[in-house]
Amino acid sequence: MQQQLQTAKMTSLTAKDKDRVRTFWKLAGPVSDDIGRDALARLVAVYPQTKGYFSHWSDVSPSSPQVARHGQTIMKAVNDAVAQIDDLKGGLLPLSELHAYTLRVDPSNFKLLAHCLMVVLAAMFPDEFTPEIHMAMDKFMAAVSLALSEKYR
Amino acid sequence: MVEWTDFERTTISSIFASLDYNDVGPKALCRCLIVYPWTQRYFGAYGNLYNPAAIKSNPLIAAHGVKVMHGLDRAVKNMDDIKATYAELSVLHSEKLHVDRDNFRLLADCLTIVIAAKMGSAFTCEVQAALQKFVAVVVSALGRQYN
């Protein structure tokens, strides 16, 4: 009970949400590199304003190897977040500091990337990505985004 | 006036031509009501929305999902003047239905996901970008008459 109260303060993920995320991630986790590459490529293709954050790369197109590699990096972190689902604020603290002090990505972009991730999951797992799983994953990504913005101000 | 490339026009037409409105409409609306439960506030007269199973088997919701798709069809057929095509619908949603404009975006996102699930790998970045542009124009047109 104490545990539940503590985690309820940090995220709004119920035990059922976490269970759904962990179970679904058994499918998605092993192909997280592919998912990451596709999700970031979609972000820059569908929301071109996000390219501004990557102006230091020579190629910011959806087919760019730099975009692909970075998509994988991001997805590795999401993978780790699933494992730390009971303490996202604590687990993502170093990344939160990175985003707050160095990267300073406007948090609205987290929602755009999360949407692109949902699209990839739907395309890759049309039968398993049910509305119930979608909701749990959407809540999870919202919790991850919140933990990432923790240090912003 | 929105400028559409040939690729965008062809892509939007072919996506919607490939969709079974009787299947996709209900799926998109149900997904929206399940993933974003606060959207249920507009469906008080639609009967049992108590849980995902009830929502998915609710015939009134299904019928409304189909209706939404036919509404979108009008935009697909009038891509060069979606604003005018939706003028009345915009007034309806703002004056009569009082739908918060943000909800249009939520339903559009759910529709995108249902289409992605249908099309699989054929739903490439470029296709998604075209669809996103289309739904953004639709959402904007629907919100036009609000203030």
XYZ file of C-alpha atoms in Angstrom:
300
model
C 0.000 0.000 0.000
C 2.838 2.352 0.996
C 4.628 1.440 -2.256
C 1.512 2.228 -4.265
C 1.095 5.625 -2.609
C 4.718 6.493 -3.305
C 4.581 5.547 -6.952
C 1.207 7.226 -7.364
C 2.900 10.507 -6.496
C 5.512 10.076 -9.218
C 3.418 8.722 -12.074
C -0.194 7.936 -12.737
C 0.505 4.403 -13.924
C -1.704 1.814 -12.280
C -0.513 -1.723 -11.616
C -2.573 -2.821 -14.626
C -0.938 -0.207 -16.882
C 2.527 -1.369 -15.831
C 1.581 -4.966 -16.376
C 0.308 -4.190 -19.883
C 3.444 -2.225 -20.746
C 5.766 -4.953 -19.474
C 3.839 -7.685 -21.283
C 3.626 -5.795 -24.575
C 7.300 -4.882 -24.324
C 8.189 -8.580 -24.452
C 7.166 -8.297 -28.128
C 8.524 -4.845 -28.837
C 11.727 -4.930 -26.790
C 13.611 -7.389 -29.023
C 13.025 -5.160 -32.069
C 13.504 -1.863 -30.291
C 16.342 -0.832 -32.645
C 14.011 -1.084 -35.649
C 11.272 0.692 -33.741
C 13.598 3.514 -32.717
C 14.964 4.069 -36.227
C 11.477 4.175 -37.686
C 10.024 6.410 -34.954
C 12.660 9.143 -35.246
C 12.576 9.024 -39.069
C 8.832 9.576 -38.863
C 9.270 12.449 -36.403
C 11.464 14.443 -38.791
C 9.338 13.503 -41.814
C 5.930 14.222 -40.305
C 6.876 17.143 -38.031
C 9.658 18.910 -39.949
C 9.973 21.614 -37.318
C 11.701 19.019 -35.095
C 14.649 18.953 -37.512
C 15.783 22.166 -35.858
C 17.135 20.134 -32.949
C 19.405 18.173 -35.262
C 20.904 20.971 -37.336
C 24.370 19.787 -36.306
C 23.943 16.661 -38.468
C 24.858 16.676 -42.137
C 21.716 14.747 -43.043
C 18.426 15.310 -41.215
C 16.230 13.477 -43.687
C 14.135 10.432 -42.688
C 16.633 8.174 -44.499
C 19.668 9.631 -42.746
C 21.979 7.136 -40.979
C 22.474 9.751 -38.252
C 18.731 9.859 -37.663
C 18.615 6.059 -37.634
C 21.423 5.781 -35.118
C 19.900 8.376 -32.850
C 16.505 6.684 -33.056
C 18.181 3.553 -31.725
C 19.779 5.537 -28.892
C 16.437 6.980 -27.880
C 14.748 3.589 -28.000
C 17.451 2.023 -25.798
C 16.532 4.613 -23.189
C 12.822 3.781 -23.573
C 13.746 0.115 -23.156
C 15.547 0.973 -19.919
C 12.574 3.030 -18.795
C 10.305 -0.022 -19.113
C 12.629 -1.870 -16.756
C 12.496 1.068 -14.341
C 8.770 1.583 -14.621
C 8.368 1.619 -10.844
C 10.655 4.628 -10.459
C 10.814 6.634 -13.650
C 11.742 9.884 -11.926
C 14.736 8.284 -10.226
C 15.715 6.101 -13.145
C 15.576 8.892 -15.717
C 17.283 11.513 -13.556
C 20.537 11.656 -15.571
C 18.550 11.947 -18.820
C 16.342 14.581 -17.275
C 19.398 16.657 -16.423
C 20.730 16.184 -19.950
C 17.445 17.371 -21.482
C 17.058 20.264 -19.060
C 20.528 21.763 -19.083
C 22.055 20.678 -22.378
C 19.469 19.631 -24.925
C 16.601 21.863 -23.780
C 14.095 20.113 -26.026
C 10.681 21.745 -25.670
C 8.522 19.139 -23.922
C 5.801 19.454 -26.579
C 8.105 17.447 -28.809
C 7.995 14.474 -26.469
C 4.308 14.097 -27.378
C 5.129 14.184 -31.094
C 7.757 11.469 -30.745
C 5.421 9.413 -28.552
C 2.753 9.631 -31.270
C 5.253 8.482 -33.908
C 6.176 5.601 -31.622
C 2.500 4.603 -31.309
C 2.232 4.656 -35.127
C 5.256 2.344 -35.447
C 3.857 -0.033 -32.826
C 0.472 -0.097 -34.583
C 2.082 -0.807 -37.965
C 4.357 -3.529 -36.556
C 1.880 -5.161 -34.184
C -1.612 -4.476 -35.608
C -3.274 -7.270 -33.653
C -1.492 -6.802 -30.336
C -1.601 -3.003 -30.229
C -5.199 -2.948 -29.024
C -6.844 0.231 -27.674
C -6.142 -1.019 -24.122
C -2.443 -1.543 -24.825
C -2.359 1.778 -26.704
C -3.718 3.538 -23.636
C -1.166 1.915 -21.324
C 1.714 2.759 -23.687
C 0.409 6.305 -24.137
C 0.272 6.773 -20.362
C 3.732 5.254 -20.036
C 5.231 7.641 -22.590
C 3.488 10.553 -20.860
C 5.074 9.436 -17.588
C 8.483 9.120 -19.262
C 8.070 12.621 -20.748
C 7.138 13.976 -17.346
C 10.189 12.367 -15.757
C 12.362 13.785 -18.566
C 11.063 17.311 -17.935
C 11.535 16.922 -14.185
C 14.614 19.137 -14.051
C 13.483 21.781 -16.543
C 12.570 24.367 -13.929
C -5.446 28.112 -49.586
C -3.540 24.909 -48.914
C -1.013 23.792 -51.527
C -1.024 20.048 -52.123
C 1.678 18.204 -54.014
C 0.672 15.518 -56.502
C 2.064 12.920 -54.138
C -0.110 14.235 -51.288
C -3.274 14.294 -53.409
C -2.701 10.784 -54.740
C -1.739 9.445 -51.329
C -4.792 10.849 -49.536
C -7.173 9.669 -52.262
C -5.721 6.206 -52.345
C -5.621 5.817 -48.557
C -9.292 6.682 -48.228
C -10.248 4.628 -51.277
C -8.649 1.604 -49.628
C -10.458 2.044 -46.326
C -13.660 0.284 -45.361
C -15.416 3.158 -43.587
C -17.674 0.701 -41.760
C -14.585 -0.887 -40.206
C -12.141 1.985 -39.732
C -14.670 4.526 -38.471
C -15.853 2.504 -35.486
C -12.287 1.386 -34.714
C -10.961 4.949 -34.686
C -13.778 6.346 -32.554
C -13.647 3.430 -30.088
C -9.893 3.824 -29.768
C -10.323 7.529 -29.023
C -12.964 6.872 -26.352
C -10.806 4.171 -24.750
C -7.392 5.843 -24.924
C -8.724 9.304 -24.049
C -11.724 8.519 -21.842
C -12.622 12.156 -21.219
C -13.819 12.303 -24.824
C -16.741 10.157 -23.680
C -18.264 13.322 -22.262
C -19.776 14.063 -25.669
C -21.473 10.698 -25.914
C -23.725 10.728 -22.860
C -26.753 9.799 -24.934
C -25.040 6.878 -26.636
C -25.714 4.220 -24.035
C -23.216 1.922 -22.354
C -19.616 3.171 -22.451
C -18.715 1.579 -19.153
C -15.613 -0.324 -20.297
C -13.665 -1.018 -23.484
C -15.737 -4.105 -24.267
C -18.976 -2.123 -23.958
C -17.595 0.687 -26.127
C -16.426 -1.737 -28.808
C -19.835 -3.446 -28.996
C -21.915 -0.248 -28.809
C -23.858 0.061 -32.103
C -24.508 3.807 -31.682
C -20.787 4.469 -31.339
C -20.063 2.292 -34.359
C -22.648 4.184 -36.409
C -21.146 7.479 -35.361
C -17.677 6.300 -36.327
C -18.964 5.562 -39.819
C -20.570 9.009 -39.952
C -17.249 10.644 -39.073
C -15.556 8.798 -41.943
C -18.167 10.023 -44.406
C -17.564 13.511 -43.081
C -13.845 13.078 -43.790
C -14.709 11.783 -47.230
C -16.125 15.192 -48.067
C -12.757 16.726 -47.282
C -10.992 14.114 -49.427
C -13.308 15.023 -52.329
C -12.782 18.784 -51.780
C -9.132 19.035 -50.842
C -8.799 22.460 -52.421
C -11.364 24.042 -50.147
C -11.693 22.073 -46.962
C -12.291 25.285 -45.010
C -15.476 26.090 -46.921
C -16.561 22.440 -47.033
C -16.437 22.289 -43.235
C -17.854 25.718 -42.419
C -21.213 24.327 -41.325
C -19.666 21.348 -39.523
C -17.443 23.739 -37.626
C -20.404 25.788 -36.465
C -22.216 22.574 -35.485
C -19.288 21.331 -33.398
C -18.760 24.667 -31.683
C -22.272 26.072 -31.252
C -24.330 22.950 -30.782
C -22.039 20.118 -29.723
C -19.549 22.283 -27.795
C -16.673 19.939 -28.569
C -13.311 21.116 -27.231
C -11.118 21.648 -30.308
C -8.263 19.638 -28.850
C -10.440 16.571 -29.174
C -10.329 16.767 -32.982
C -6.595 16.221 -32.789
C -7.035 13.230 -30.464
C -9.483 11.544 -32.832
C -7.205 12.347 -35.784
C -4.278 10.695 -33.979
C -6.361 7.590 -33.301
C -7.471 7.440 -36.938
C -3.824 7.683 -38.018
C -2.961 4.755 -35.770
C -5.855 2.640 -37.099
C -4.721 3.397 -40.662
C -1.120 2.521 -39.731
C -2.313 -0.813 -38.323
C -4.187 -1.518 -41.571
C -1.439 -0.501 -43.937
C 1.546 -1.868 -42.033
C 4.831 -1.277 -43.844
C 2.974 0.507 -46.671
C 2.376 3.328 -44.183
C 5.783 4.874 -44.827
C 7.144 8.135 -43.360
C 6.133 9.972 -46.511
C 2.607 8.567 -46.473
C 2.270 9.436 -42.785
C 3.493 12.976 -43.492
C 0.843 13.401 -46.211
C -1.894 12.069 -43.929
C -0.727 14.281 -41.072
C -0.916 17.344 -43.302
C -4.430 16.360 -44.385
C -5.720 15.777 -40.845
C -4.082 19.003 -39.664
C -6.010 20.927 -42.345
C -9.214 19.102 -41.389
C -8.715 19.812 -37.679
C -7.968 23.456 -38.405
C -11.055 23.806 -40.615
C -13.270 22.213 -37.988
C -11.993 24.648 -35.381
C -12.303 27.642 -37.674
C -15.738 28.922 -36.680
C -15.116 28.648 -32.956
C -14.171 32.265 -32.274
